[in-house]
């Protein structure tokens, strides 16, 4: 080989090496994320499709940015069809056939409980944006299942504490003289929240006149309404999806059920437009327990970089659902929780632990340490690595909002309060007791 040719070869080798920068090498790297929500069936209208929208907005945001730490993002979306068996089958299909690297999403606790066990068995990472039942994680010692949301028990305890702290001032009664009813859909979600309700009621000393569960798919709740009329509760605590919530409220109005306050717990109570569509202005002054809507959060208390993200999510929401009267907290919840995965867990797994396998993602998740105000939902993030609730975000908490004249206001806790709660129901409500 001539000297000139040798020099040419060497030059080409160095030129090729120069092109293979870390970013260039990483161009071929990809993380495939399986995203599972309910796009059809009753749970879709109960909030699942809104959580799906929030997750997609945030995933698309990172795709447009070019991915994460050199990894391109590919999302594969699957419809659980509001059925636990379909959710399991879709999760397994995404893992075994589509070869996704991890799973994200899941709205229904009735789906989350069995799906989490199956994914853990398959040794894949599962990041839950939504379902709240304690039963998903409690005493199961999962390694690869993590949840950013507060638990259903927290929902149930907070609503009872809210009423207990306002009993004397708003109702003119000591808590022991206040009659309450706890009604709920009988799946993992409803049962868990109701357990929190019962625990909170016992702590407050309330007189519980009715505890009753029902199937979320029931076509008739008239018998339960009759029992409520007999018990005459001051406050009803309700955990349901949709259309069961709409069914209950319609039949309650038709049968003349009266009460002083109604407190709902997420799911269907978090989709204001659906509630108003079902019962019109009668939704006025109802309460809902949920993580705070990102559009109600105190921006001054958040990390500055989160404010433009909230604006972006709102703009994309408006494009997808033009004319929405009240932006549902569901969209912001899922967007915020997805952002935690994409901005905190995934880059740490890649940079510090060398990849995106389940063990790298687990180690990265356990190192996340976000203080209050560090997420769009206002709460912080610190996942428990062991104990009864391993995988749970120990810094998550819900708030209580009240719908007043087509606007949601945070009324509890006092530290985040926008206005005082309207209690009891004013005479303008068809449900108001004398």
CSV table of C-alpha atoms in Angstrom, one decimal:
chain,number,residue,atom,x,y,z
A,1,UNK,CA,0.0,0.0,0.0
A,2,UNK,CA,1.4,3.4,-0.9
A,3,UNK,CA,2.0,6.0,1.7
A,4,UNK,CA,-0.6,8.3,0.2
A,5,UNK,CA,-3.2,5.5,0.2
A,6,UNK,CA,-2.3,4.6,3.8
A,7,UNK,CA,-2.8,8.2,4.9
A,8,UNK,CA,-6.1,8.3,3.1
A,9,UNK,CA,-7.4,5.2,4.9
A,10,UNK,CA,-6.3,6.6,8.3
A,11,UNK,CA,-8.0,9.9,7.5
A,12,UNK,CA,-11.2,8.1,6.6
A,13,UNK,CA,-11.1,6.0,9.9
A,14,UNK,CA,-10.7,9.1,12.0
A,15,UNK,CA,-13.4,10.9,10.1
A,16,UNK,CA,-15.8,8.0,10.6
A,17,UNK,CA,-14.9,7.9,14.3
A,18,UNK,CA,-15.6,11.6,14.6
A,19,UNK,CA,-19.0,11.1,13.2
A,20,UNK,CA,-19.8,8.5,15.9
A,21,UNK,CA,-20.3,11.0,18.7
A,22,UNK,CA,-22.3,9.8,21.7
A,23,UNK,CA,-25.4,11.6,20.3
A,24,UNK,CA,-24.9,10.0,16.9
A,25,UNK,CA,-24.4,6.6,18.4
A,26,UNK,CA,-27.5,7.1,20.5
A,27,UNK,CA,-29.7,7.9,17.5
A,28,UNK,CA,-30.3,4.2,17.1
A,29,UNK,CA,-31.4,3.8,20.7
A,30,UNK,CA,-35.1,3.7,21.6
A,31,UNK,CA,-37.4,3.2,24.5
A,32,UNK,CA,-40.7,1.6,23.7
A,33,UNK,CA,-43.4,2.6,26.2
A,34,UNK,CA,-46.7,0.6,26.4
A,35,UNK,CA,-49.5,3.0,27.4
A,36,UNK,CA,-52.7,1.4,28.7
A,37,UNK,CA,-56.0,3.3,29.4
A,38,UNK,CA,-59.7,2.8,28.7
A,39,UNK,CA,-60.6,4.4,25.4
A,40,UNK,CA,-64.0,2.6,25.3
A,41,UNK,CA,-66.5,1.4,27.8
A,42,UNK,CA,-67.9,3.2,30.8
A,43,UNK,CA,-64.5,4.0,32.4
A,44,UNK,CA,-63.6,6.1,29.3
A,45,UNK,CA,-66.3,8.7,30.1
A,46,UNK,CA,-65.5,8.4,33.8
A,47,UNK,CA,-62.1,9.9,33.3
A,48,UNK,CA,-59.8,7.3,31.8
A,49,UNK,CA,-59.8,8.9,28.3
A,50,UNK,CA,-58.8,12.2,29.9
A,51,UNK,CA,-55.9,10.6,31.7
A,52,UNK,CA,-54.9,9.0,28.4
A,53,UNK,CA,-54.9,12.5,26.9
A,54,UNK,CA,-52.7,13.9,29.6
A,55,UNK,CA,-50.1,11.1,29.2
A,56,UNK,CA,-50.1,11.5,25.4
A,57,UNK,CA,-49.6,15.3,25.6
A,58,UNK,CA,-46.6,14.8,27.8
A,59,UNK,CA,-45.1,11.9,25.8
A,60,UNK,CA,-45.5,13.8,22.6
A,61,UNK,CA,-43.8,16.8,24.2
A,62,UNK,CA,-40.7,14.7,24.8
A,63,UNK,CA,-40.9,13.1,21.4
A,64,UNK,CA,-40.9,16.6,19.9
A,65,UNK,CA,-37.8,17.5,22.0
A,66,UNK,CA,-36.0,14.6,20.4
A,67,UNK,CA,-36.3,12.0,23.2
A,68,UNK,CA,-34.5,11.6,26.5
A,69,UNK,CA,-30.7,11.4,26.8
A,70,UNK,CA,-30.3,10.1,23.3
A,71,UNK,CA,-33.1,7.6,23.4
A,72,UNK,CA,-36.0,8.1,21.0
A,73,UNK,CA,-39.4,7.6,22.4
A,74,UNK,CA,-41.9,5.3,20.8
A,75,UNK,CA,-45.3,5.0,22.5
A,76,UNK,CA,-47.7,2.1,21.8
A,77,UNK,CA,-51.3,2.8,23.0
A,78,UNK,CA,-53.7,0.0,24.1
A,79,UNK,CA,-57.4,0.1,25.0
A,80,UNK,CA,-58.3,-1.8,28.2
A,81,UNK,CA,-62.0,-1.4,27.2
A,82,UNK,CA,-63.0,-0.9,30.8
A,83,UNK,CA,-62.4,-4.6,31.5
A,84,UNK,CA,-59.8,-6.1,33.9
A,85,UNK,CA,-59.2,-9.2,31.7
A,86,UNK,CA,-58.6,-7.0,28.6
A,87,UNK,CA,-56.2,-4.8,30.6
A,88,UNK,CA,-54.2,-7.9,31.6
A,89,UNK,CA,-54.2,-9.3,28.0
A,90,UNK,CA,-53.1,-6.0,26.5
A,91,UNK,CA,-50.3,-5.5,29.0
A,92,UNK,CA,-49.0,-9.0,28.3
A,93,UNK,CA,-49.4,-8.4,24.5
A,94,UNK,CA,-47.4,-5.2,24.7
A,95,UNK,CA,-44.6,-6.9,26.6
A,96,UNK,CA,-44.4,-10.3,24.8
A,97,UNK,CA,-45.4,-9.3,21.2
A,98,UNK,CA,-44.6,-5.6,20.9
A,99,UNK,CA,-41.5,-5.9,23.1
A,100,UNK,CA,-42.1,-2.7,25.1
A,101,UNK,CA,-39.5,-1.8,27.7
A,102,UNK,CA,-42.0,-0.7,30.3
A,103,UNK,CA,-45.7,0.1,30.9
A,104,UNK,CA,-47.3,3.4,31.9
A,105,UNK,CA,-50.9,4.5,32.7
A,106,UNK,CA,-53.8,2.4,34.1
A,107,UNK,CA,-56.9,4.2,35.3
A,108,UNK,CA,-59.0,1.6,37.1
A,109,UNK,CA,-57.9,0.1,40.4
A,110,UNK,CA,-59.9,-3.1,39.5
A,111,UNK,CA,-57.5,-3.4,36.6
A,112,UNK,CA,-54.4,-2.3,38.4
A,113,UNK,CA,-54.5,-4.9,41.1
A,114,UNK,CA,-54.2,-8.0,38.8
A,115,UNK,CA,-52.2,-6.2,36.1
A,116,UNK,CA,-49.5,-5.1,38.6
A,117,UNK,CA,-49.0,-8.7,39.8
A,118,UNK,CA,-48.7,-10.0,36.2
A,119,UNK,CA,-46.2,-7.3,35.1
A,120,UNK,CA,-44.1,-7.9,38.3
A,121,UNK,CA,-44.1,-11.6,37.4
A,122,UNK,CA,-42.8,-10.7,33.9
A,123,UNK,CA,-40.1,-8.5,35.5
A,124,UNK,CA,-41.1,-5.3,33.7
A,125,UNK,CA,-41.3,-1.8,35.0
A,126,UNK,CA,-44.8,-0.4,35.6
A,127,UNK,CA,-45.4,3.3,36.3
A,128,UNK,CA,-48.9,4.0,37.5
A,129,UNK,CA,-50.2,7.5,36.7
A,130,UNK,CA,-53.7,7.1,38.1
A,131,UNK,CA,-55.3,4.2,39.9
A,132,UNK,CA,-55.4,4.9,43.7
A,133,UNK,CA,-56.5,1.7,45.5
A,134,UNK,CA,-54.1,0.8,48.4
A,135,UNK,CA,-54.7,-2.9,47.4
A,136,UNK,CA,-52.5,-2.3,44.2
A,137,UNK,CA,-49.4,-2.1,46.4
A,138,UNK,CA,-50.2,-3.0,50.0
A,139,UNK,CA,-48.2,-5.9,51.4
A,140,UNK,CA,-47.3,-7.1,47.9
A,141,UNK,CA,-43.6,-6.2,48.0
A,142,UNK,CA,-43.3,-5.4,44.4
A,143,UNK,CA,-39.9,-4.4,43.0
A,144,UNK,CA,-40.9,-2.9,39.7
A,145,UNK,CA,-44.3,-1.3,40.2
A,146,UNK,CA,-44.4,2.4,41.2
A,147,UNK,CA,-47.2,4.9,41.7
A,148,UNK,CA,-47.0,8.7,41.8
A,149,UNK,CA,-50.6,9.2,42.9
A,150,UNK,CA,-51.9,9.4,46.5
A,151,UNK,CA,-53.8,6.3,47.8
A,152,UNK,CA,-57.5,5.8,48.1
A,153,UNK,CA,-57.2,5.6,51.9
A,154,UNK,CA,-55.9,9.2,51.8
A,155,UNK,CA,-58.9,10.3,49.8
A,156,UNK,CA,-61.3,8.7,52.3
A,157,UNK,CA,-59.5,10.1,55.3
A,158,UNK,CA,-59.3,13.6,53.9
A,159,UNK,CA,-63.0,14.0,53.1
A,160,UNK,CA,-64.0,12.9,56.6
A,161,UNK,CA,-61.4,15.2,58.2
A,162,UNK,CA,-62.8,18.1,56.1
A,163,UNK,CA,-66.3,17.6,57.3
A,164,UNK,CA,-65.3,16.9,60.9
A,165,UNK,CA,-63.3,20.2,61.0
A,166,UNK,CA,-66.3,22.1,59.6
A,167,UNK,CA,-69.1,20.4,61.5
A,168,UNK,CA,-69.5,22.9,64.3
A,169,UNK,CA,-68.9,26.1,62.3
A,170,UNK,CA,-70.9,25.1,59.2
A,171,UNK,CA,-73.6,22.7,60.4
A,172,UNK,CA,-73.9,23.8,64.0
A,173,UNK,CA,-73.4,20.3,65.2
A,174,UNK,CA,-70.7,18.3,67.1
A,175,UNK,CA,-69.2,15.6,64.9
A,176,UNK,CA,-70.9,12.9,67.1
A,177,UNK,CA,-74.3,14.4,66.2
A,178,UNK,CA,-73.6,14.4,62.4
A,179,UNK,CA,-75.2,11.6,60.4
A,180,UNK,CA,-73.2,10.4,57.4
A,181,UNK,CA,-73.6,7.8,54.7
A,182,UNK,CA,-70.8,6.0,52.8
A,183,UNK,CA,-71.7,4.6,49.4
A,184,UNK,CA,-69.3,3.3,46.8
A,185,UNK,CA,-68.8,1.1,43.7
A,186,UNK,CA,-67.7,-2.3,44.9
A,187,UNK,CA,-64.4,-2.6,43.0
A,188,UNK,CA,-60.9,-2.2,44.4
A,189,UNK,CA,-61.2,1.6,44.1
A,190,UNK,CA,-64.5,2.1,45.8
A,191,UNK,CA,-63.7,-0.4,48.6
A,192,UNK,CA,-60.4,1.3,49.4
A,193,UNK,CA,-61.7,4.8,49.6
A,194,UNK,CA,-64.7,3.6,51.7
A,195,UNK,CA,-62.3,2.0,54.1
A,196,UNK,CA,-60.6,5.3,54.5
A,197,UNK,CA,-64.0,6.9,55.0
A,198,UNK,CA,-64.9,4.4,57.7
A,199,UNK,CA,-61.6,4.9,59.4
A,200,UNK,CA,-62.0,8.7,59.3
A,201,UNK,CA,-65.7,8.5,60.4
A,202,UNK,CA,-64.6,6.4,63.5
A,203,UNK,CA,-61.9,8.9,64.3
A,204,UNK,CA,-64.3,11.8,64.0
A,205,UNK,CA,-67.0,10.1,66.0
A,206,UNK,CA,-69.6,10.5,63.2
A,207,UNK,CA,-72.9,8.6,63.3
A,208,UNK,CA,-72.7,6.4,60.2
A,209,UNK,CA,-76.3,5.6,59.1
A,210,UNK,CA,-75.5,3.6,55.9
A,211,UNK,CA,-72.5,1.8,54.4
A,212,UNK,CA,-73.3,0.3,51.1
A,213,UNK,CA,-71.5,-0.9,47.9
A,214,UNK,CA,-72.9,-1.5,44.5
A,215,UNK,CA,-71.7,-2.8,41.1
A,216,UNK,CA,-70.5,0.1,38.9
A,217,UNK,CA,-72.5,-1.3,36.0
A,218,UNK,CA,-75.8,-1.5,37.9
A,219,UNK,CA,-78.8,-0.2,36.0
A,220,UNK,CA,-80.8,0.8,39.1
A,221,UNK,CA,-79.8,2.4,42.4
A,222,UNK,CA,-83.4,3.2,43.6
A,223,UNK,CA,-83.2,0.8,46.5
A,224,UNK,CA,-80.1,2.4,47.8
A,225,UNK,CA,-81.7,5.8,47.5
A,226,UNK,CA,-84.6,4.6,49.5
A,227,UNK,CA,-82.2,3.4,52.3
A,228,UNK,CA,-80.6,6.8,52.2
A,229,UNK,CA,-84.0,8.6,52.6
A,230,UNK,CA,-84.7,6.4,55.6
A,231,UNK,CA,-81.3,7.1,57.2
A,232,UNK,CA,-81.5,10.9,56.5
A,233,UNK,CA,-77.7,11.5,56.4
A,234,UNK,CA,-76.4,15.1,56.7
A,235,UNK,CA,-73.5,14.3,54.4
A,236,UNK,CA,-73.1,11.6,51.8
A,237,UNK,CA,-69.6,10.4,50.8
A,238,UNK,CA,-69.7,8.8,47.4
A,239,UNK,CA,-67.1,6.9,45.4
A,240,UNK,CA,-68.0,6.0,41.9
A,241,UNK,CA,-67.2,6.2,38.2
A,242,UNK,CA,-69.7,7.2,35.5
A,243,UNK,CA,-72.5,6.6,34.5
A,244,UNK,CA,-73.2,5.2,38.0
A,245,UNK,CA,-72.7,8.6,39.6
A,246,UNK,CA,-75.1,10.2,37.1
A,247,UNK,CA,-77.6,7.4,37.7
A,248,UNK,CA,-77.4,7.9,41.5
A,249,UNK,CA,-77.9,11.7,41.3
A,250,UNK,CA,-80.8,11.4,38.9
A,251,UNK,CA,-82.6,8.8,41.0
A,252,UNK,CA,-81.9,10.8,44.2
A,253,UNK,CA,-83.5,13.9,42.7
A,254,UNK,CA,-86.5,11.9,41.4
A,255,UNK,CA,-87.1,10.3,44.8
A,256,UNK,CA,-86.6,13.5,46.7
A,257,UNK,CA,-83.5,12.6,48.6
A,258,UNK,CA,-82.3,15.6,50.7
A,259,UNK,CA,-78.9,16.2,52.4
A,260,UNK,CA,-76.6,19.0,53.5
A,261,UNK,CA,-73.5,18.1,51.5
A,262,UNK,CA,-72.2,15.6,49.0
A,263,UNK,CA,-68.5,14.7,48.8
A,264,UNK,CA,-67.3,12.7,45.8
A,265,UNK,CA,-63.9,11.0,45.5
A,266,UNK,CA,-62.2,11.5,42.1
A,267,UNK,CA,-63.1,9.4,39.0
A,268,UNK,CA,-66.5,10.6,37.7
A,269,UNK,CA,-66.6,13.5,40.2
A,270,UNK,CA,-63.5,14.8,38.5
A,271,UNK,CA,-65.1,15.2,35.1
A,272,UNK,CA,-67.3,18.3,35.6
A,273,UNK,CA,-68.5,18.5,32.0
A,274,UNK,CA,-69.9,14.9,32.2
A,275,UNK,CA,-71.6,15.7,35.6
A,276,UNK,CA,-73.2,18.9,34.2
A,277,UNK,CA,-74.3,17.0,31.1
A,278,UNK,CA,-76.0,14.4,33.3
A,279,UNK,CA,-77.7,16.6,35.9
A,280,UNK,CA,-77.3,20.2,34.7
A,281,UNK,CA,-76.8,23.0,37.2
A,282,UNK,CA,-77.7,20.6,40.1
A,283,UNK,CA,-74.0,19.8,40.3
A,284,UNK,CA,-73.5,23.2,41.9
A,285,UNK,CA,-71.8,23.1,45.3
A,286,UNK,CA,-70.8,19.4,45.2
A,287,UNK,CA,-67.3,18.6,46.4
A,288,UNK,CA,-64.6,16.4,44.9
A,289,UNK,CA,-61.5,14.9,46.4
A,290,UNK,CA,-58.6,14.6,43.9
A,291,UNK,CA,-55.0,15.7,43.4
A,292,UNK,CA,-55.2,19.4,42.7
A,293,UNK,CA,-55.9,20.5,39.1
A,294,UNK,CA,-52.6,21.9,37.7
A,295,UNK,CA,-54.7,24.9,36.5
A,296,UNK,CA,-55.6,25.7,40.2
A,297,UNK,CA,-52.1,25.2,41.6
A,298,UNK,CA,-50.3,28.2,43.1
A,299,UNK,CA,-47.7,28.9,40.4
A,300,UNK,CA,-45.5,30.9,42.9
A,301,UNK,CA,-45.1,27.8,45.0
A,302,UNK,CA,-44.0,25.6,42.0
A,303,UNK,CA,-40.6,25.2,40.3
A,304,UNK,CA,-40.4,28.0,37.7
A,305,UNK,CA,-39.8,25.6,34.8
A,306,UNK,CA,-43.2,23.9,35.5
A,307,UNK,CA,-45.3,27.0,34.8
A,308,UNK,CA,-44.7,27.0,31.0
A,309,UNK,CA,-45.4,23.2,31.0
A,310,UNK,CA,-48.8,23.8,32.6
A,311,UNK,CA,-49.5,26.3,29.9
A,312,UNK,CA,-48.5,23.9,27.2
A,313,UNK,CA,-50.7,21.1,28.6
A,314,UNK,CA,-53.6,23.5,28.8
A,315,UNK,CA,-53.2,24.6,25.2
A,316,UNK,CA,-53.0,21.0,23.9
A,317,UNK,CA,-56.0,20.1,26.0
A,318,UNK,CA,-58.0,22.9,24.4
A,319,UNK,CA,-56.9,21.7,20.9
A,320,UNK,CA,-58.1,18.1,21.7
A,321,UNK,CA,-61.3,19.1,23.6
A,322,UNK,CA,-62.4,22.5,22.4
A,323,UNK,CA,-65.2,24.1,24.4
A,324,UNK,CA,-64.5,22.3,27.7
A,325,UNK,CA,-66.2,24.4,30.4
A,326,UNK,CA,-63.9,23.3,33.3
A,327,UNK,CA,-60.6,21.7,32.5
A,328,UNK,CA,-60.6,18.3,34.2
A,329,UNK,CA,-58.0,17.7,36.9
A,330,UNK,CA,-57.6,14.2,35.3
A,331,UNK,CA,-55.6,15.5,32.3
A,332,UNK,CA,-53.2,17.5,34.5
A,333,UNK,CA,-52.8,14.5,36.9
A,334,UNK,CA,-51.7,12.2,34.2
A,335,UNK,CA,-49.5,14.8,32.4
A,336,UNK,CA,-47.7,15.7,35.7
A,337,UNK,CA,-47.2,12.1,36.7
A,338,UNK,CA,-45.9,11.1,33.3
A,339,UNK,CA,-43.6,14.1,33.4
A,340,UNK,CA,-42.1,12.7,36.6
A,341,UNK,CA,-41.2,9.5,34.8
A,342,UNK,CA,-39.9,11.2,31.7
A,343,UNK,CA,-37.8,13.9,33.4
A,344,UNK,CA,-36.7,12.2,36.6
A,345,UNK,CA,-36.7,8.4,36.4
A,346,UNK,CA,-35.8,7.8,32.8
A,347,UNK,CA,-32.8,10.2,32.4
A,348,UNK,CA,-31.4,9.0,35.7
A,349,UNK,CA,-31.7,5.3,34.7
A,350,UNK,CA,-29.8,6.1,31.4
A,351,UNK,CA,-27.1,8.3,32.8
A,352,UNK,CA,-26.4,6.7,36.1
A,353,UNK,CA,-27.4,3.1,35.6
A,354,UNK,CA,-26.6,2.6,31.9
A,355,UNK,CA,-29.9,1.8,30.3
A,356,UNK,CA,-33.6,1.3,30.5
A,357,UNK,CA,-34.0,-2.2,31.8
A,358,UNK,CA,-36.3,-2.8,34.8
A,359,UNK,CA,-33.5,-2.8,37.4
A,360,UNK,CA,-32.0,0.5,36.1
A,361,UNK,CA,-35.5,2.1,36.2
A,362,UNK,CA,-36.1,0.8,39.7
A,363,UNK,CA,-32.9,2.1,41.0
A,364,UNK,CA,-33.5,5.5,39.4
A,365,UNK,CA,-37.1,5.6,40.8
A,366,UNK,CA,-35.9,5.0,44.3
A,367,UNK,CA,-33.5,7.9,44.1
A,368,UNK,CA,-36.1,10.4,43.0
A,369,UNK,CA,-36.3,13.1,45.8
A,370,UNK,CA,-38.6,15.9,44.8
A,371,UNK,CA,-39.8,18.4,47.5
A,372,UNK,CA,-43.3,19.8,47.8
A,373,UNK,CA,-43.8,22.2,44.9
A,374,UNK,CA,-41.6,20.2,42.6
A,375,UNK,CA,-44.4,18.7,40.5
A,376,UNK,CA,-47.3,20.4,38.6
A,377,UNK,CA,-49.6,18.8,41.2
A,378,UNK,CA,-47.9,20.7,44.0
A,379,UNK,CA,-46.8,17.6,46.0
A,380,UNK,CA,-43.4,16.1,46.1
A,381,UNK,CA,-42.1,12.6,45.1
A,382,UNK,CA,-40.3,10.0,47.2
A,383,UNK,CA,-41.1,6.4,46.5
A,384,UNK,CA,-41.0,3.9,49.3
A,385,UNK,CA,-38.6,1.1,48.6
A,386,UNK,CA,-39.9,-1.4,51.2
A,387,UNK,CA,-42.6,-1.8,53.8
A,388,UNK,CA,-46.3,-2.3,53.5
A,389,UNK,CA,-46.7,0.3,50.6
A,390,UNK,CA,-43.4,-0.4,48.6
A,391,UNK,CA,-43.6,1.6,45.4
A,392,UNK,CA,-45.9,4.3,46.7
A,393,UNK,CA,-45.1,8.0,46.4
A,394,UNK,CA,-45.0,8.9,50.1
A,395,UNK,CA,-45.3,12.7,49.4
A,396,UNK,CA,-48.5,12.6,47.3
A,397,UNK,CA,-51.7,14.1,48.7
A,398,UNK,CA,-55.2,15.1,47.4
A,399,UNK,CA,-57.2,18.3,48.0
A,400,UNK,CA,-60.9,19.0,48.1
A,401,UNK,CA,-62.5,21.3,45.5
A,402,UNK,CA,-66.0,22.6,45.3
A,403,UNK,CA,-67.8,23.4,42.1
A,404,UNK,CA,-69.5,26.8,42.3
A,405,UNK,CA,-71.1,28.4,39.2
A,406,UNK,CA,-69.1,26.4,36.7
A,407,UNK,CA,-65.8,27.0,38.4
A,408,UNK,CA,-63.7,24.7,40.7
A,409,UNK,CA,-62.3,26.1,43.9
A,410,UNK,CA,-59.9,24.5,46.3
A,411,UNK,CA,-61.6,24.6,49.8
A,412,UNK,CA,-59.4,22.2,51.7
A,413,UNK,CA,-56.7,22.0,53.2
A,414,UNK,CA,-56.8,25.6,54.5
A,415,UNK,CA,-53.1,26.1,53.4
A,416,UNK,CA,-54.2,25.8,49.8
A,417,UNK,CA,-57.7,27.2,50.1
A,418,UNK,CA,-59.0,29.5,47.3
A,419,UNK,CA,-62.2,30.3,49.2
A,420,UNK,CA,-64.3,29.1,52.2
A,421,UNK,CA,-66.5,26.1,51.4
A,422,UNK,CA,-70.2,26.7,50.9
A,423,UNK,CA,-71.8,24.5,53.6
A,424,UNK,CA,-74.6,23.3,53.9
A,425,UNK,CA,-76.1,23.2,50.4
A,426,UNK,CA,-78.0,26.4,49.7
A,427,UNK,CA,-81.8,26.4,49.2
A,428,UNK,CA,-81.3,26.8,45.5
A,429,UNK,CA,-80.1,23.1,45.3
A,430,UNK,CA,-82.8,20.5,44.6
A,431,UNK,CA,-81.0,18.2,47.1
A,432,UNK,CA,-80.9,20.8,50.0
A,433,UNK,CA,-82.3,19.6,53.2
A,434,UNK,CA,-84.5,22.1,55.2
